Every structure is written in C-alpha cells, then in structure tokens.
CSV table of C-alpha atoms in Angstrom, one decimal:
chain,number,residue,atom,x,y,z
A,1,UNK,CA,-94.9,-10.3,-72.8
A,2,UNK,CA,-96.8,-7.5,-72.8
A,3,UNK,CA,-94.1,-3.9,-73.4
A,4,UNK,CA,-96.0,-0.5,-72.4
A,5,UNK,CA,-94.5,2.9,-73.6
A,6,UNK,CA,-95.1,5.7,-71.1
A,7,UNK,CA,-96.7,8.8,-73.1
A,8,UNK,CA,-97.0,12.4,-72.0
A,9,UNK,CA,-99.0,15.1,-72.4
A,10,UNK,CA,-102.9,16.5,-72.5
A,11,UNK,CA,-106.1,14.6,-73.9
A,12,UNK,CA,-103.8,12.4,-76.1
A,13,UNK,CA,-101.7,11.0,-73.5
A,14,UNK,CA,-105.3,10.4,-71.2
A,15,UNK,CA,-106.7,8.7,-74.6
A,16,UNK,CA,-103.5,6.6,-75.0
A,17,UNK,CA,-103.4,5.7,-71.1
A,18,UNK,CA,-107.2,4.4,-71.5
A,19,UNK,CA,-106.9,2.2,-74.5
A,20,UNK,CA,-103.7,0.2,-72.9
A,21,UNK,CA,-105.8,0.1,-69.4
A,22,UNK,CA,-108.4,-1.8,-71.6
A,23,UNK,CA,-105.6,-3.5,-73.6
A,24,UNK,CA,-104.5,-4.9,-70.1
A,25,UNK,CA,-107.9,-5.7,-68.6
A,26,UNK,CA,-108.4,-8.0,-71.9
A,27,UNK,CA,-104.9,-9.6,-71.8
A,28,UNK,CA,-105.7,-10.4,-67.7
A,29,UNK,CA,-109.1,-11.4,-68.7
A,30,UNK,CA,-107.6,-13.9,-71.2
A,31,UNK,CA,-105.0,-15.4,-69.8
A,32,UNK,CA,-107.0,-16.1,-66.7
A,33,UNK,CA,-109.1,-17.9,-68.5
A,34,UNK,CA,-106.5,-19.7,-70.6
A,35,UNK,CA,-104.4,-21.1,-67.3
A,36,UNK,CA,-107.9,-22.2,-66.0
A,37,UNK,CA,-108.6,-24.0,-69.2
A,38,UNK,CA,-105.1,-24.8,-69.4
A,39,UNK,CA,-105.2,-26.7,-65.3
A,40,UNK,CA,-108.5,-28.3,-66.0
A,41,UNK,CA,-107.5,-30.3,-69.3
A,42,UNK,CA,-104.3,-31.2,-67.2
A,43,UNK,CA,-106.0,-32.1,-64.2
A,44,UNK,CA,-108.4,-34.4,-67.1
A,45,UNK,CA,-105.1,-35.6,-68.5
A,46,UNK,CA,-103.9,-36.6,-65.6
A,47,UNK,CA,-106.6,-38.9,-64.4
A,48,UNK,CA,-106.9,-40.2,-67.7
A,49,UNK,CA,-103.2,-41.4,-67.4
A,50,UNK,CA,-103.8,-42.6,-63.5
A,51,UNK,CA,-106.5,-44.8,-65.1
A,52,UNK,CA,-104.7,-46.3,-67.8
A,53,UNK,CA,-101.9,-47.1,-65.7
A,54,UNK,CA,-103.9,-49.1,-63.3
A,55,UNK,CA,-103.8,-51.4,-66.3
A,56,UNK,CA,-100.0,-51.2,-67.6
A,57,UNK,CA,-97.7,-53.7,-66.2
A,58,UNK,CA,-94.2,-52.5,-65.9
A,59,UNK,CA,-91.4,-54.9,-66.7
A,60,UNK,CA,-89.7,-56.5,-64.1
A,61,UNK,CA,-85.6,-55.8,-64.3
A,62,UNK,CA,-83.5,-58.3,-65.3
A,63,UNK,CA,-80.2,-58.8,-64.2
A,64,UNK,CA,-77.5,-57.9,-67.1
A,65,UNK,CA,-76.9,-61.1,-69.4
A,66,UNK,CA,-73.2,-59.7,-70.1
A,67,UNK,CA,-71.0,-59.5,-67.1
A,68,UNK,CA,-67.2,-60.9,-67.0
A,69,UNK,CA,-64.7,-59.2,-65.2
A,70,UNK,CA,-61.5,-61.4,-66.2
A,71,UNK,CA,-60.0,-64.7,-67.5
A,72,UNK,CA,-60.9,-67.0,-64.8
A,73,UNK,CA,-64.3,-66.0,-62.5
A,74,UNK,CA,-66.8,-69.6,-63.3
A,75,UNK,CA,-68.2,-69.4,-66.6
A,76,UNK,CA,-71.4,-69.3,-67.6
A,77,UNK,CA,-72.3,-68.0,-70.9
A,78,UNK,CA,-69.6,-68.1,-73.9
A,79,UNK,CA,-70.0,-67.5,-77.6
A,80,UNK,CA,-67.9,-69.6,-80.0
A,81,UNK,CA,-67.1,-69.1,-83.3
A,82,UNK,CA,-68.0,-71.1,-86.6
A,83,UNK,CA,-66.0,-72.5,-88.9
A,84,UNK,CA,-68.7,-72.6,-91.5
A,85,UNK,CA,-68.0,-70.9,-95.0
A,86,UNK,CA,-64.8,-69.8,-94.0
A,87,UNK,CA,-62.1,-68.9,-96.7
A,88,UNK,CA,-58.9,-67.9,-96.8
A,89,UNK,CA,-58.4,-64.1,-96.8
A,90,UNK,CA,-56.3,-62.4,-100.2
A,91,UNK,CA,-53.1,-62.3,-99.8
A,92,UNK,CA,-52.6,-58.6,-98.9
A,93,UNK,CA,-49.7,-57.1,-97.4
A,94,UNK,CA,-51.3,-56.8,-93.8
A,95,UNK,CA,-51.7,-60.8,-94.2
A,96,UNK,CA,-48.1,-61.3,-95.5
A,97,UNK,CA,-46.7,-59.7,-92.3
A,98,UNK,CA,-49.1,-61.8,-90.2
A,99,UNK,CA,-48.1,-65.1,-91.8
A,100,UNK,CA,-44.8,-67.4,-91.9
A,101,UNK,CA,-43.1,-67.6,-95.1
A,102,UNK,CA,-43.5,-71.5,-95.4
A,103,UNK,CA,-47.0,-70.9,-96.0
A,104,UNK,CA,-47.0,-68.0,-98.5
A,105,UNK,CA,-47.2,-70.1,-101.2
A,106,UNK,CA,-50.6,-71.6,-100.0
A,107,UNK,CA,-52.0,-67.8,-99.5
A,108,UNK,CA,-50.9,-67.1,-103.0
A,109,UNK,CA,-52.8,-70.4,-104.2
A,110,UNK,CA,-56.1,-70.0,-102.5
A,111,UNK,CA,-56.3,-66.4,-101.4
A,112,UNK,CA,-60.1,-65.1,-101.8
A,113,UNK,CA,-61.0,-69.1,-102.2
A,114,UNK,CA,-62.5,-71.7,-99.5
A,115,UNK,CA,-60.3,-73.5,-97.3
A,116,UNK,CA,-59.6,-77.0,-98.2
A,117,UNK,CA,-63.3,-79.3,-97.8
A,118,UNK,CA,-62.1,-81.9,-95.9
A,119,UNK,CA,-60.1,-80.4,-93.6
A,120,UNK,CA,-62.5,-77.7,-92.8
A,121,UNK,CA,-65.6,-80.3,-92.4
A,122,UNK,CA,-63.5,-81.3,-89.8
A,123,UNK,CA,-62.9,-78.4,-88.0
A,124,UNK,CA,-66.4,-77.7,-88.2
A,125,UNK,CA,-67.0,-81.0,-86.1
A,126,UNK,CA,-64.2,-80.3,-83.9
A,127,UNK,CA,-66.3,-77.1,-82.3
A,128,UNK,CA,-69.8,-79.0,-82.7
A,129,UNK,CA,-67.8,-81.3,-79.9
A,130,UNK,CA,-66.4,-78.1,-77.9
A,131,UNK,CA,-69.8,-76.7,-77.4
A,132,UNK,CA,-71.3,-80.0,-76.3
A,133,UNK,CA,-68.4,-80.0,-73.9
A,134,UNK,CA,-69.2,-76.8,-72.8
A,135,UNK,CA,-72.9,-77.7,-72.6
A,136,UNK,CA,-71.9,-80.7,-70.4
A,137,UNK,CA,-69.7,-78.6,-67.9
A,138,UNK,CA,-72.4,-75.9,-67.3
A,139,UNK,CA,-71.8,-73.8,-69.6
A,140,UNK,CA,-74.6,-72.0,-72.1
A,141,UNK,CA,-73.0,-71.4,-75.7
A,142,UNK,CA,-74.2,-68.8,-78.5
A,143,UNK,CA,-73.2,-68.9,-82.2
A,144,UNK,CA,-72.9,-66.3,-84.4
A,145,UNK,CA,-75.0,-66.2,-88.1
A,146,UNK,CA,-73.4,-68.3,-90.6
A,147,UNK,CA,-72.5,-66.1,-93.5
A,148,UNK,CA,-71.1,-66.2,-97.0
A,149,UNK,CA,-67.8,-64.7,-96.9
A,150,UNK,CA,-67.2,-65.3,-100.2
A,151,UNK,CA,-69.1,-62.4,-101.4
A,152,UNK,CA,-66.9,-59.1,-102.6
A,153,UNK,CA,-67.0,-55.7,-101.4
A,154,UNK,CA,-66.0,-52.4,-102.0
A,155,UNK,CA,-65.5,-49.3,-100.2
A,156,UNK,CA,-64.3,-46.1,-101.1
A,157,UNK,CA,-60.5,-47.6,-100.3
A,158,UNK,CA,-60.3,-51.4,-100.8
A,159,UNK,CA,-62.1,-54.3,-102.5
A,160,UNK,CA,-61.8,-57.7,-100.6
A,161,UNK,CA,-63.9,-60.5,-100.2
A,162,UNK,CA,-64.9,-62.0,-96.4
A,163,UNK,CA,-63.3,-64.3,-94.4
A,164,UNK,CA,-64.9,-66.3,-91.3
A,165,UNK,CA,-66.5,-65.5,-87.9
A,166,UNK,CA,-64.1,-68.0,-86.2
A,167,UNK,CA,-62.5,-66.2,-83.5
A,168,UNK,CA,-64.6,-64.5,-81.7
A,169,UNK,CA,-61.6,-63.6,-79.5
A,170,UNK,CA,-60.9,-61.2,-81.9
A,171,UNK,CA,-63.4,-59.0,-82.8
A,172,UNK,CA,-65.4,-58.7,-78.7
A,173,UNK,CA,-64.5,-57.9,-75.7
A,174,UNK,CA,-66.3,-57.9,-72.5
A,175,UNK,CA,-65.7,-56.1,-69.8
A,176,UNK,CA,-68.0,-55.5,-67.4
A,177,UNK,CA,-71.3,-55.3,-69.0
A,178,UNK,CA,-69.8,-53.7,-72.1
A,179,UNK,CA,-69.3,-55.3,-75.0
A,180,UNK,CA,-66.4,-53.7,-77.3
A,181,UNK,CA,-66.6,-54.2,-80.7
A,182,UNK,CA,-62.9,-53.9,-82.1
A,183,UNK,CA,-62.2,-52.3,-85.4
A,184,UNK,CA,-59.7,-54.9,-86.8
A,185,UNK,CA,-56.9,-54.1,-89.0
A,186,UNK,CA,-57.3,-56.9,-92.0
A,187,UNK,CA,-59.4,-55.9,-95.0
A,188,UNK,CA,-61.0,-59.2,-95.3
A,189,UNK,CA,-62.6,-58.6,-91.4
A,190,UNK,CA,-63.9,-55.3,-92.5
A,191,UNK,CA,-67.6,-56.2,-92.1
A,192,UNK,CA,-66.5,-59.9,-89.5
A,193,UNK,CA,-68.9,-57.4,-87.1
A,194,UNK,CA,-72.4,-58.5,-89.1
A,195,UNK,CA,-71.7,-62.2,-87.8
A,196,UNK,CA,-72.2,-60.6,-84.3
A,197,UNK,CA,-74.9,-57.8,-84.6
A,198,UNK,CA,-77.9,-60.3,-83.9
A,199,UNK,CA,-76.4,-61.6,-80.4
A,200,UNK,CA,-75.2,-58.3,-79.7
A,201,UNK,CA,-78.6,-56.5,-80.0
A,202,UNK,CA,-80.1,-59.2,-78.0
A,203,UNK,CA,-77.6,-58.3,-75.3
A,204,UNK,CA,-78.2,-54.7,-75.5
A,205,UNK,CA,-81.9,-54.8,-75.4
A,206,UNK,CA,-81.5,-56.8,-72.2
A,207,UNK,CA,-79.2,-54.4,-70.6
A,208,UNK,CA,-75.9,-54.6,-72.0
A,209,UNK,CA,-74.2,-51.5,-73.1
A,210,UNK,CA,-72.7,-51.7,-76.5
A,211,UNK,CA,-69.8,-49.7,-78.2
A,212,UNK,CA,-68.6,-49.8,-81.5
A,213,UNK,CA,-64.9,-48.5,-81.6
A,214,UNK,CA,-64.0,-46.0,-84.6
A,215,UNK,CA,-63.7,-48.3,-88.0
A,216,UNK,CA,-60.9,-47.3,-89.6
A,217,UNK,CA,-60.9,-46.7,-93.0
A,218,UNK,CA,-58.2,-49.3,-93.8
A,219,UNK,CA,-56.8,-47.7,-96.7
A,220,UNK,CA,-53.8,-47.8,-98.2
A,221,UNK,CA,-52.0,-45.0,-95.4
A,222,UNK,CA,-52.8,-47.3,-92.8
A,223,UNK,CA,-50.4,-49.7,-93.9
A,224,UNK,CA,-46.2,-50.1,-94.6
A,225,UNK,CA,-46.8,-50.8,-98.5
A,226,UNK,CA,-42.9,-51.1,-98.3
A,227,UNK,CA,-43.0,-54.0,-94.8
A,228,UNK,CA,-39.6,-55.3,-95.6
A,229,UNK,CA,-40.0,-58.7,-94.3
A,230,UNK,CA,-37.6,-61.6,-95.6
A,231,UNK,CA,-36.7,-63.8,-92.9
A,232,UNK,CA,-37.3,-64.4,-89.4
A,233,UNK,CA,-34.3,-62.4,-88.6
A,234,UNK,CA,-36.2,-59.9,-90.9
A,235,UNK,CA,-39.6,-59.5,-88.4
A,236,UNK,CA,-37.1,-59.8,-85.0
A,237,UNK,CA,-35.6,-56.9,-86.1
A,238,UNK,CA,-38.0,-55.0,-86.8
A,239,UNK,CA,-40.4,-56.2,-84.0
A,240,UNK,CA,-37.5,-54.6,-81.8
A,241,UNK,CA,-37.5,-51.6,-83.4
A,242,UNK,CA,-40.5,-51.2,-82.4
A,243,UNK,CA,-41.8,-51.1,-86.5
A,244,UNK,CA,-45.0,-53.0,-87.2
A,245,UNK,CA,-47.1,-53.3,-90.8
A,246,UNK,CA,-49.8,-51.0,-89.4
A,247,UNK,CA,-49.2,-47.5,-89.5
A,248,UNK,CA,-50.1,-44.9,-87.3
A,249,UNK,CA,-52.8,-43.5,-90.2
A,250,UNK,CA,-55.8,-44.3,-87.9
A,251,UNK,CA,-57.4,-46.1,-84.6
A,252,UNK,CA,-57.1,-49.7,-85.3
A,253,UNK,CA,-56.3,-52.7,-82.8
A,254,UNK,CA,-58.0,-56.5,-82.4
A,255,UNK,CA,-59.6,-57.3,-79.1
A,256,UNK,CA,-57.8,-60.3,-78.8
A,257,UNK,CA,-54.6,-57.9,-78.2
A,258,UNK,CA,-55.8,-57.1,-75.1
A,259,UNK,CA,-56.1,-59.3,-71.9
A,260,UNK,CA,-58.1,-58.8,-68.6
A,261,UNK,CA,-57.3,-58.8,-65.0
A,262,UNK,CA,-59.7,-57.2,-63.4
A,263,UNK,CA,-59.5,-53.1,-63.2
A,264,UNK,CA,-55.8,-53.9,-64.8
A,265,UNK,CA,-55.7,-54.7,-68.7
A,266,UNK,CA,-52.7,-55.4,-70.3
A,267,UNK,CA,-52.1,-55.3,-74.3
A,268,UNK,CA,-49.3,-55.2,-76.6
A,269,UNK,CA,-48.3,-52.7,-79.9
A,270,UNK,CA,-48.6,-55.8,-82.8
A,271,UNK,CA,-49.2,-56.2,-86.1
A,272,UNK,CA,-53.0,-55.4,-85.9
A,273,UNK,CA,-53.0,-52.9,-82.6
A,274,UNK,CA,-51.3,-49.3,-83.1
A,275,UNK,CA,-50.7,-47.2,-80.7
A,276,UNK,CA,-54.0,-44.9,-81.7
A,277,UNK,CA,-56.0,-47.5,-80.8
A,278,UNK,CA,-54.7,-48.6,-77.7
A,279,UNK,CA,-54.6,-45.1,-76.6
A,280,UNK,CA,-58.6,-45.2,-78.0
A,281,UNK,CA,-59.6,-47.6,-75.5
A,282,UNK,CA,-57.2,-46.4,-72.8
A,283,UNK,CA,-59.6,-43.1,-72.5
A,284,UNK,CA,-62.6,-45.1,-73.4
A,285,UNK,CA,-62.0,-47.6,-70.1
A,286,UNK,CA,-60.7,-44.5,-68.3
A,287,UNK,CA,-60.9,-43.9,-64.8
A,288,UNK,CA,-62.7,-47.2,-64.2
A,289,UNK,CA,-59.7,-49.5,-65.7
A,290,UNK,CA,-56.0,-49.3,-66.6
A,291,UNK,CA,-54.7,-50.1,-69.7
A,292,UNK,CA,-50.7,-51.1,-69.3
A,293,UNK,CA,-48.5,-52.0,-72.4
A,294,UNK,CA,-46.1,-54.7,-72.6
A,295,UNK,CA,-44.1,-56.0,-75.2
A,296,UNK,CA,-42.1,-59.6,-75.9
A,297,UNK,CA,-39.2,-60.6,-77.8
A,298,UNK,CA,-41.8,-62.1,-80.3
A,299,UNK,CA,-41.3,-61.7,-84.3
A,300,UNK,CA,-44.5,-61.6,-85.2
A,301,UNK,CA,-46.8,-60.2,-82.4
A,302,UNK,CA,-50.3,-60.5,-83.3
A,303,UNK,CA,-52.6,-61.4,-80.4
A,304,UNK,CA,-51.5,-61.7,-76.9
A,305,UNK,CA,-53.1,-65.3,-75.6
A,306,UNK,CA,-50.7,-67.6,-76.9
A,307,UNK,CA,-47.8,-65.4,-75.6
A,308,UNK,CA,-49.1,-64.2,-72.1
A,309,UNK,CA,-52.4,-65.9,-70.7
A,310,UNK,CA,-53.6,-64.6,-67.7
A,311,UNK,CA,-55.7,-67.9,-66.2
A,312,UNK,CA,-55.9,-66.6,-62.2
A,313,UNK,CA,-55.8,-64.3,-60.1
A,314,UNK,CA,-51.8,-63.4,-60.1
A,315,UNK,CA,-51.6,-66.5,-61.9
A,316,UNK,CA,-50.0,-66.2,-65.8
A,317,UNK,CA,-48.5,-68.2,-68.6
A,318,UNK,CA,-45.8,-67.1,-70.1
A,319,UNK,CA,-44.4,-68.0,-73.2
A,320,UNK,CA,-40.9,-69.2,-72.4
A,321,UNK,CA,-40.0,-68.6,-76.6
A,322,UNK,CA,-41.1,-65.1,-76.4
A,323,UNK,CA,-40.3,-63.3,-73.1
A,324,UNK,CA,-42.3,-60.6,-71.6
A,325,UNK,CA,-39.9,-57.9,-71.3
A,326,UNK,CA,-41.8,-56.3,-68.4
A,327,UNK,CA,-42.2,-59.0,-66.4
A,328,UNK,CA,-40.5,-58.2,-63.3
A,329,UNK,CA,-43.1,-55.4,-62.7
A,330,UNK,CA,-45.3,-59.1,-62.2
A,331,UNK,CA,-42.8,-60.5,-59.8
A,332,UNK,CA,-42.9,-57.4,-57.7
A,333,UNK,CA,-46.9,-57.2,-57.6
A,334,UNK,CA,-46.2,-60.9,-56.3
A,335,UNK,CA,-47.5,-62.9,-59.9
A,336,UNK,CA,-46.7,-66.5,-60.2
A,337,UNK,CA,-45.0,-67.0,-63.6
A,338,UNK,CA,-46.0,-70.6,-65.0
A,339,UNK,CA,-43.9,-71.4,-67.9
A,340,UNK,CA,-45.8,-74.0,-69.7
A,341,UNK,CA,-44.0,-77.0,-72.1
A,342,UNK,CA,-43.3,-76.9,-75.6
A,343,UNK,CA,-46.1,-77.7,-77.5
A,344,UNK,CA,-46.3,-81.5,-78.9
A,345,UNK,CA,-48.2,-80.9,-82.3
A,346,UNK,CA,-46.5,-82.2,-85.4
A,347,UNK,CA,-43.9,-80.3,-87.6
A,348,UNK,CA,-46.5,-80.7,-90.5
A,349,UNK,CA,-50.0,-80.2,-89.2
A,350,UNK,CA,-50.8,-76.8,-91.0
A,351,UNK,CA,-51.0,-73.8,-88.7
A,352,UNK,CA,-51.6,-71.6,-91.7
A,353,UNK,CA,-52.3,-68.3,-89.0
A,354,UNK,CA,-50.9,-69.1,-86.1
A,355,UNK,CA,-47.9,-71.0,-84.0
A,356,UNK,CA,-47.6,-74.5,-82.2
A,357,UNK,CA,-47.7,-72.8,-79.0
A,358,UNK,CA,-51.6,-72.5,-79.2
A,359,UNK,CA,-51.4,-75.1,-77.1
A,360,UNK,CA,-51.5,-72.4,-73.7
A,361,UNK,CA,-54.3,-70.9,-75.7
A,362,UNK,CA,-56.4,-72.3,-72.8
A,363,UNK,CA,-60.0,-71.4,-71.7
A,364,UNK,CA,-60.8,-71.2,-68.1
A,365,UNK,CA,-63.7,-72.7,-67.0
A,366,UNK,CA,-63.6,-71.6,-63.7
A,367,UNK,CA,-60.0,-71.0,-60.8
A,368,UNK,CA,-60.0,-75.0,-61.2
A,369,UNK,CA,-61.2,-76.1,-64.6
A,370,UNK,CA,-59.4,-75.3,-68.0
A,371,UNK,CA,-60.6,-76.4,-71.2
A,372,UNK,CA,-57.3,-77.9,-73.0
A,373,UNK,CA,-56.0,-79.6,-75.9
A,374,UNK,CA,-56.7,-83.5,-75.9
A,375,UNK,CA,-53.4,-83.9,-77.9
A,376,UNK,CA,-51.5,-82.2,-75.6
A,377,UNK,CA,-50.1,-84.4,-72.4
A,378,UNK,CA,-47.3,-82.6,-71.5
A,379,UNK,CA,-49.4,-79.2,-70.4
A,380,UNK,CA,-52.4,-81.3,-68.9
A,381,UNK,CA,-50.1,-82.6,-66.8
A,382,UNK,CA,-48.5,-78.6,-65.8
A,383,UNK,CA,-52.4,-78.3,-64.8
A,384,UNK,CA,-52.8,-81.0,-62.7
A,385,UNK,CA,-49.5,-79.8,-61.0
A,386,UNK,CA,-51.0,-76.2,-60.2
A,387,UNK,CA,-54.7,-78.0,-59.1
A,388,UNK,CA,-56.7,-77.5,-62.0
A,389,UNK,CA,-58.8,-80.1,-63.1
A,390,UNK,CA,-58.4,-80.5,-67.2
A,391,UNK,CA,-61.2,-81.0,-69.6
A,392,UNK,CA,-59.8,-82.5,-73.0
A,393,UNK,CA,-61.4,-81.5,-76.3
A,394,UNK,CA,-59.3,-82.1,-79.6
A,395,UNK,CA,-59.7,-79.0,-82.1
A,396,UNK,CA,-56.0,-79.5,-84.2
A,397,UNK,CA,-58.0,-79.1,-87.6
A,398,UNK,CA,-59.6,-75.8,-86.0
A,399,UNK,CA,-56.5,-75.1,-84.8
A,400,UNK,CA,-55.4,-74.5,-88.6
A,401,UNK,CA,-58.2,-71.6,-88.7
A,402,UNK,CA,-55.7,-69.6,-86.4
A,403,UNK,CA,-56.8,-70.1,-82.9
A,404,UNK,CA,-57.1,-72.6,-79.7
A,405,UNK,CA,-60.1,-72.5,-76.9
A,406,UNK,CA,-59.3,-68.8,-75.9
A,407,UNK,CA,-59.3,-67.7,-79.3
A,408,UNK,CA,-62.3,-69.4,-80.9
A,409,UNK,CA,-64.0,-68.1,-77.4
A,410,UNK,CA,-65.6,-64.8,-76.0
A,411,UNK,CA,-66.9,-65.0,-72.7
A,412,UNK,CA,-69.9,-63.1,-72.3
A,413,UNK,CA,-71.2,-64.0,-68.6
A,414,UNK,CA,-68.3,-64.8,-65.3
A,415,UNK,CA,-69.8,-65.0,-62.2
A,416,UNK,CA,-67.4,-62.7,-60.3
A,417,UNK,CA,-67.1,-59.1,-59.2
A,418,UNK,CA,-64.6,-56.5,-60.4
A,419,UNK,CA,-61.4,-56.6,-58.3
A,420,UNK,CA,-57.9,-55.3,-58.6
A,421,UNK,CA,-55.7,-57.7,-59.1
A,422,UNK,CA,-51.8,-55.9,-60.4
A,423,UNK,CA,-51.0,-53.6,-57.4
C-alpha cells in the first residue's frame, strides 16, 4: 500500500507534491501492467488445465467397504482372528485379576512362552474350518498378518513380550463406517494394533474413517499393584464395590466391552474398561450414539459377550449366572430376555482366559442364522426354539485362547441401516 504525507508550504511543498504525482503515475503504471500480465498467464493456466483434464479420468465412488450398524443385520464381510504364534502373556498383575486361580499355576509355568503345540495346531485348524464355513454361508473373511509375538519390547514404562491377534473382538469396533481402534489395558496387547494396520489402511483408503483411541501409557499408576484377590468371594466383593485392577490413571477400555444396538451402545466398568475410557468414547460417538452403562453380579467382568449378547433387534441373552442388574430398564423398552442353558463343555477342557459360558458367545449371521458351538446341543436347540437356523462349527481348542465365534470375530460389513432400537 502506497501511505502519502500531506506537506505544506512554498516551493518545497510544490516540489514534494510533484515527485509523489510521478511516484503514483509509476506505481498506476506498474501495477496495470502487472494485473494484465498477471490475467493473461491465468487465463494461459487455465486452458492449459481445461486441456489436460480432457484427459484425466476421475475415479468413480465406491460404496464404503465398512458399514455395520449392530449384532444381527446379514453379514457380509468379517475378519477373524489367528491363532498362529500365539503365546501366553507374563503373568502380570492385570492378567492375575483376569484369570481363575486354578490356572495360575500354568501362567506362572509358561508366561512369555508358546502355548502348548499340539493343542494350539488344533486351534489353528479349528478357525481354518470357521472361515470356510463362513465362506460357504456368504460370508467374505479377512485375516490379520501373522506375527511373532514372541519378540520383547520396551517402552519408557514396561517391558513385555506379545501375545496373539486372536480376538479380534477385542481390539475393533465398527460402527457405522468407523472403525475404533481400542487402547487395551494388558501390557502384552500394547502393540496387538500392528496385526490390524494393513486391513485397516485398506479400509481407510476406500472410504472408511479410522480412529485410534488415546493409548495409554500402561504404566505402573494405571494399575491396583495391591488387587487383593484370594478367592472368588475375594473378586465378588470387590466387583460390588465397584473396585476393579485398572485404575482411573488413564483412558483405557477393550472394544469387546462394549456391545451394539443400533444408535444405543451398552458397555460395562470391568477389569480392562475404566470409567475414562468409557467416558472417551461416550463424547467421541456423541450426539450420533448413546453410550449406557450396565453392570452384573459377575466376579470377574472382562468383556461383555458371554454375559449379555445382544443377537436381535430387542432380542438378548442373558447370562442367568451373572445377572444384569439394569435389566428392567429392557423389560420396559419391551426386550425379550432369552436365558440360554448351562453350557455342556467338560470340567477339564482348559479355558485358561475365559468361562464355560462361551458357549452364548454366538455370531449372528443374519435375524435367522447364528453360527454356534457343534458341541453344544442344549443352546442349538434354545435356537431352533426362537427360529433361528444354527450353523455348527466346533472351536473348543480355540475356545482355550479366550474366546467363542463373537470373540474371535469383528464384523466389518452388515447390510442394514442405523436404527434405534432401546426407546
């Protein structure tokens, strides 16, 4: 910008007043001819672009490859989890609290080590078969990279070694066309995530939209050092007092915590998901979705799917051995409550992560079609009751790993829209 001074007085000021008149007649002159060089190498430019756009061919959109409102729209796309190179995690407090006493000893033996061969080459089969089945039904499967977990790591506040990219169920959650990846709360699942990344870029590049909650730093503040667990009576009482192995340090909570029902999610506070973190993704999914907490009369509470499985629309299972405590706020939206049977796998299969009642850890295929345990008559036959068609697969030695059909699944694509389904 061009500032003149006003000047007064005789010759001088008559001098002064004719240099800026010539000053100004330059600057005019010069920025006239600027702007017109200025337009014509735009006007060039810009039939230079028209030109080589006559040859650019734009992409045609593609429909989003992640889309899956709830538990129970058809399914078309699933990943499932491998049981490859898995190993048992160290036997750290946080895995203490999550595991039964019985089996503490076993933690103790092989911590940081493979799982046993033969049993695990089994498991391994076992899910080759589930995603042929899920193949035959209609269903297009994804894996995630096979990885040695065996390798050590250190961050500024731990040192662990891996542990698998099993349970899918876990660490992802879809909803909508977001895929959440959920911080975790064991040290041995600190980096589970890399299993994932290549899938989940290949999602994102065709549309998804991808969001990494805040990794905690899992040191030693985000856990009770001093978890005073004995007994059963032991984790009942505190489960009731509301007192859990994770603290309140930090953001951390497993995806498998949380289950869908349309623009209504419902999690619980357990041993992996504080309160921070539940509150994380309540203003994440915020106005769009509703996060509600419930709670059960449940010792050990770690992941929600083999205590309350949500498999249609106002259609759930509840676990008859841990009761939901909220569960007349169901009744009165007008929920069927389906109590399903006590599970019928043997007293000494190991379940080294997990209870018998994996068996209503059930994946729906679609309103009518649930993917459930071979071994397992007594709840096929609770299906056929309510209309749904059962397709049989036996994982028991994947079971072991910690997880049934829902756990060692993440839906990715549901051909549905997003309702409300809790009013």
């Amino acid at each position: 910008m061009l500032r003149v001074r006003c000047l007064r007085g005789g010759s001088r000021g008559a001098e002064a007043a004719h240099l800026i008149g010539a000053m100004v007649s330059r600057s005019v002159t010069g920025w006239v001819q600027r702007t017109f060089q200025s337009t014509s190498s735009a006007a060039a430019a810009q039939t230079q672009r028209a030109a080589e756009e006559e040859h650019v061919t734009e992409p045609v959109p593609q429909e989003c490859p992640v889309c899956s409102h709830n538990e129970w729209d058809p399914l078309e796309e699933v990943i499932v989890g491998r049981a490859e190179n898995a190993r048992v995690p160290p036997f750290t407090v946080e895995v203490k609290a999550n595991t039964y006493e019985k089996y503490w000893s076993f933690y103790q033996k092989y911590g940081g080590q493979p799982f046993p061969e033969d049993h695990l080459k089994k498991a391994v089969a076992e899910i080759e078969e589930m995603c042929n089945i899920l193949r035959h039904e209609g269903v297009t499967v994804q894996r995630p990279e096979p990885i040695d977990w065996s390798l050590e790591y250190k961050t500024p506040d731990f040192t662990s070694s891996g542990m698998y990219a099993a349970m899918p169920r876990d660490i992802l959650m879809v909803v909508g066309n977001e895929i959440i990846e959920a911080p975790m709360a064991w040290r041995a699942r600190f980096f589970e995530y890399r299993a994932y990344r290549p899938l989940i870029k290949e999602y994102f590049k065709k549309g998804a939209k991808w969001t990494t909650a805040p990794k905690p730093t899992m040191a030693d503040e985000l856990y009770d050092q001093e978890y005073p667990i004995r007994t059963v009576e032991d984790r009942h009482k505190l489960a009731a007092q509301g007192k859990f192995v994770t603290t309140e340090h930090e953001p951390c909570f497993d995806a498998a915590d949380f289950i869908r029902a349309g623009r209504d999610l419902f999690v619980q506070r357990s041993q992996v998901t504080n309160y921070m973190g539940i509150e994380w993704m309540r203003r994440h999914l915020a106005p769009d979705y509703k996060i509600h907490i419930i709670s059960f009369k449940d010792p050990n509470p770690m992941h929600i799917d083999a205590t309350f499985n949500i498999i249609g629309p106002g259609l759930v299972l509840s676990n008859p051995d841990r009761p939901c405590r909220q569960i007349d706020m169901f009744k009165k939206a007008g929920w069927t409550i389906v109590k399903p049977p006590t599970p019928l796998i043997p007293d000494d299969h190991p379940l080294w992560m997990s209870s018998k009642w994996l068996s209503m850890n059930v994946l729906m295929l679609d309103e009518k079609r649930v993917m459930v345990d071979a071994n397992e008559s007594t709840i096929q036959k609770m299906f056929e009751n309510l209309g749904i068609k059962t397709v049989k697969v036996n994982i028991r030695h994947a079971n072991s790993l910690g997880g049934g059909f829902h756990c060692w699944t993440t839906d990715v694509r549901r051909r549905g829209t997003l309702q409300s389904y809790f009013h």
